[in-house]
XYZ file of C-alpha atoms in Angstrom:
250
model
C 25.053 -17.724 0.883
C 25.871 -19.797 3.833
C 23.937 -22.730 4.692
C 22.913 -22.277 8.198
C 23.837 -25.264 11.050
C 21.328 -28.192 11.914
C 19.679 -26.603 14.630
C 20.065 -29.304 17.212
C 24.356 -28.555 16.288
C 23.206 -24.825 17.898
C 20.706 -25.036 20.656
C 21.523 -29.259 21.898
C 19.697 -28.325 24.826
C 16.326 -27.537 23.527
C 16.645 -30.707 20.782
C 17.062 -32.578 23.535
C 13.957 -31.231 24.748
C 12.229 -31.496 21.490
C 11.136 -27.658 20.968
C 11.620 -24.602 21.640
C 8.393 -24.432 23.802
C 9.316 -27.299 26.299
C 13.016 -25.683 26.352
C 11.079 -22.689 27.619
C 8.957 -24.601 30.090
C 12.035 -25.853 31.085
C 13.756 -22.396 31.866
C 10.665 -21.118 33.551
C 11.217 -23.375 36.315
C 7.426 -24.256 36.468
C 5.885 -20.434 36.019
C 4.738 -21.562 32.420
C 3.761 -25.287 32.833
C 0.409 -24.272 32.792
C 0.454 -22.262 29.728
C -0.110 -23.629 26.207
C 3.265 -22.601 24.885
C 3.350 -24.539 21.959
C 5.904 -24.634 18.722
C 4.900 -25.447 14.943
C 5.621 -29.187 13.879
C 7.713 -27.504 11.014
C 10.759 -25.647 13.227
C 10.252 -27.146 16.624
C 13.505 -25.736 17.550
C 13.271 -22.702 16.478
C 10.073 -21.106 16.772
C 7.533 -20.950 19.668
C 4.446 -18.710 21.011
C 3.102 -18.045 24.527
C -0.527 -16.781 24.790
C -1.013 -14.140 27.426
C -4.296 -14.092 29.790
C -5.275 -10.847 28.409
C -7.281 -10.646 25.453
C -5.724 -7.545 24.131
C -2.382 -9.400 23.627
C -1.365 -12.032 20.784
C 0.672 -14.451 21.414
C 4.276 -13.603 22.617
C 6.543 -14.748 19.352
C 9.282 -16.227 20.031
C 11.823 -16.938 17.135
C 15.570 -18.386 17.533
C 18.168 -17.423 15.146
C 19.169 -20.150 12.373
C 22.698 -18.762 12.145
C 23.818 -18.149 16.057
C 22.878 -18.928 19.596
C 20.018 -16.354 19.970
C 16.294 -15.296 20.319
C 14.147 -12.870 19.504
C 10.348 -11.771 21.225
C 7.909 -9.814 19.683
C 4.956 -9.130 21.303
C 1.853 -7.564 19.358
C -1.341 -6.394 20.085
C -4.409 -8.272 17.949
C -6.443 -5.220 16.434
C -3.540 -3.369 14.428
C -0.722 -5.972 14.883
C 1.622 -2.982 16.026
C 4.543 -3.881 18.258
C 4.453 -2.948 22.026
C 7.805 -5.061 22.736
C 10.433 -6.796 21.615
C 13.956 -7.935 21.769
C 16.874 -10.135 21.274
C 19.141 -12.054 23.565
C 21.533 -14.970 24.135
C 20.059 -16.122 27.612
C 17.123 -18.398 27.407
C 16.080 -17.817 30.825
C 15.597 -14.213 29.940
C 13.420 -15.228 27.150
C 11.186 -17.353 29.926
C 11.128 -14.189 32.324
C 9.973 -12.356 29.143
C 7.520 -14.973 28.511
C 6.215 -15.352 31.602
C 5.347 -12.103 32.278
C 3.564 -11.569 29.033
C 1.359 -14.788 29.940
C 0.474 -13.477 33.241
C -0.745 -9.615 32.132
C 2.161 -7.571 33.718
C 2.388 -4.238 32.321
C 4.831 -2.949 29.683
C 7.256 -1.234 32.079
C 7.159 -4.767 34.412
C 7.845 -7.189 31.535
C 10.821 -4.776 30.586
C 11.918 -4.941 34.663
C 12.069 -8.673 34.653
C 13.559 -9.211 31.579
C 15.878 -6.313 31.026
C 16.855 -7.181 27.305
C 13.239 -6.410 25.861
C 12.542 -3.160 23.840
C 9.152 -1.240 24.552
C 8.755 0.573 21.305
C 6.650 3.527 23.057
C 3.269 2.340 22.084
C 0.779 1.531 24.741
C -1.711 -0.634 25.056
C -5.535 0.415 24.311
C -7.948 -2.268 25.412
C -11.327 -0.510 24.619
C -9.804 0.256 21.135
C -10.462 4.314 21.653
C -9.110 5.841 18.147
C -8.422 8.938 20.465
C -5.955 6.991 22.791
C -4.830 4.589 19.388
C -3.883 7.372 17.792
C -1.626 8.815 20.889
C -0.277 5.284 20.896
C 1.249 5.564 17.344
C 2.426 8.968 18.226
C 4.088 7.942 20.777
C 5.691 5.236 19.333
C 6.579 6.980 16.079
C 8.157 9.933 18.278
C 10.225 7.245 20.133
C 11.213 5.594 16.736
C 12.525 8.976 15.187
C 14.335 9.542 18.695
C 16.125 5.857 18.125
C 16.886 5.916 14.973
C 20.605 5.170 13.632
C 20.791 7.053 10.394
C 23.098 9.845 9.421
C 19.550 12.029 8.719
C 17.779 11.052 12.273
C 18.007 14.478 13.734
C 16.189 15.853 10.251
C 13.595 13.162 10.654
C 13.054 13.734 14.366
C 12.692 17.689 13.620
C 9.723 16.610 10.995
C 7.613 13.839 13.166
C 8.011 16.560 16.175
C 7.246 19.827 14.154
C 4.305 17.738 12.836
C 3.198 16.452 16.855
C 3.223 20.281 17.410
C 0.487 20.844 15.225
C -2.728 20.325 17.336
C -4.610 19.284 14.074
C -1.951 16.797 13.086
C -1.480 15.583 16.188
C -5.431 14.267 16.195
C -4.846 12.524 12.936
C -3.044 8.646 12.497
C 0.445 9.037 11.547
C 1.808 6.535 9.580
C 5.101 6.687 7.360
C 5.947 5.300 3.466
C 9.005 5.258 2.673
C 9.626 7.396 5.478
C 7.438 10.016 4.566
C 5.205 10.942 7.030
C 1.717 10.943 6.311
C -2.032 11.025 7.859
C -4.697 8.984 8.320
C -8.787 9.714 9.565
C -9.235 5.834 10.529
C -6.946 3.870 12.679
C -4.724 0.733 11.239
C -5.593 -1.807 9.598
C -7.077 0.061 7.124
C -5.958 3.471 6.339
C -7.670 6.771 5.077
C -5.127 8.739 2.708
C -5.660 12.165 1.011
C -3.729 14.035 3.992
C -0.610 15.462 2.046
C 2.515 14.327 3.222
C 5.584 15.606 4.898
C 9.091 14.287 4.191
C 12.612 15.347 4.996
C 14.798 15.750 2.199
C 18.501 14.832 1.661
C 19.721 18.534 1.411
C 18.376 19.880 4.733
C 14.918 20.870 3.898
C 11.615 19.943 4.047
C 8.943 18.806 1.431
C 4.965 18.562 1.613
C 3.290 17.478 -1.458
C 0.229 15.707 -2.006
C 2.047 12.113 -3.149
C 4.832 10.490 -1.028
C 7.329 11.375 -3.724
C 7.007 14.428 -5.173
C 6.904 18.011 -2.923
C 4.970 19.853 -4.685
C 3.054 22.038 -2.346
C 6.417 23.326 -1.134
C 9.508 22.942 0.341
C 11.179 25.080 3.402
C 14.023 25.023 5.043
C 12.139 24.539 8.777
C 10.088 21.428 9.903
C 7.822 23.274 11.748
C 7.250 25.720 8.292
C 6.292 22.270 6.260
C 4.115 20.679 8.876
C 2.283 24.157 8.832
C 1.189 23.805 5.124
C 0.363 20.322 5.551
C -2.308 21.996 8.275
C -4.030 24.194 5.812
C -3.874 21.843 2.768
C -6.174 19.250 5.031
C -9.244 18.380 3.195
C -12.310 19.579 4.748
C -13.884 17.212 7.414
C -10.720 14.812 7.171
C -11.218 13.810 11.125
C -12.010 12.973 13.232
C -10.106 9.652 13.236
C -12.308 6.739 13.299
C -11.697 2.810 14.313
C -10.489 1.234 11.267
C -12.372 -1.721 9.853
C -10.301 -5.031 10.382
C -8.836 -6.490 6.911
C -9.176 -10.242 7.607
C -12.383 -11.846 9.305
């Protein structure tokens, strides 16, 4: 394995700074000197988070690569830790527009206007924490995902998280994948429901549902839309309507 370069050898210009965070307060050109951008005593250089005025937002990540000139943003919300954006580039000023517009509450499609290299990952944000509109959020982020995807099987996994969408009582239940099987949930992240069967997409064209991530043993078809069918009339009885799920940590 290759030891990595002394950071201040690959970003001189935010050692000279002392972290990341002032390096970013530098690029702003003054829009973040009132924020508390701050970096961890630990990696100065290489790590450093910008809190955003809404309280439906963490903190906007922002990690530098140990092995090249480069950064990467991720930018969560609090109740489920799901991604709404993210990002890598080589331009630090980017990363401040990025920043910036995280901090000050611009919308999705705004922070991705001003800083052109960020991702949106096709969730939206849910402020009231609706399990109706949470659960449209991970839909639409899992449809976008399946659309993105660079594997030689994307347009079989596409087929299955659409054919599953198209079922109206699938579509009001959390999707959530293992080991990219698809499966259901009746409460919203962070803590899951299971006991929906699940719905994968199998290496020689077809289509499994069983009632464990692994096996298909309530069937397998040669159609997406036959699968995700069965899956509808093997739902247990009363499994919905999705509920808030109960935060893990305090």
């Amino acid at each position: 394995m290759t030891t990595p370069p002394d950071p201040a050898v690959l970003y001189p210009d935010v050692a000279a700074l002392g972290s990341l965070a002032e390096a970013l307060r530098a690029a702003a050109a003054g829009r973040l000197d009132t924020a508390p951008a701050a970096s961890p005593d630990a990696d100065p250089l290489l790590y450093a988070s910008v809190p955003s005025t809404l309280p439906h937002r963490e903190p906007l990540r922002i990690r530098a690569s140990a092995h090249e000139r480069r950064w990467s943003v991720r930018g969560e919300e609090p109740y489920q830790e799901s991604c709404l954006v993210e990002g890598e580039t080589d331009d630090l000023a980017q990363v401040a527009r990025a920043a910036r517009a995280w901090r000050d509450g611009d919308s999705l499609d705004d922070i991705r206007r001003a800083a052109p290299f960020t991702h949106l990952t096709g969730r939206f944000e849910v402020p009231d924490l609706d399990p109706v509109r949470l659960v449209e959020s991970e839909w639409q982020g899992m449809l976008q995902e399946a659309r993105e995807l660079e594997y030689s099987w994307q347009e079989q996994y596409q087929a299955l998280v659409e054919a599953a969408y198209a079922e109206p009582a699938l579509r009001a239940l959390y999707p959530f994948t293992s080991h990219w099987t698809l499966r259901f949930s009746s409460t919203t992240r962070p803590s899951l429901t299971l006991g929906s069967p699940c719905l994968s997409a199998r290496g020689d064209g077809t289509y499994g549902v069983g009632t464990g991530f692994i096996t298909p043993n309530l069937g397998v078809f040669p159609s997406a839309a036959e699968a995700a069918a069965l899956a509808v009339r093997h739902l247990p009885t009363g499994f919905g309507p999705v509920t808030l799920g109960r935060p893990l940590k305090p």
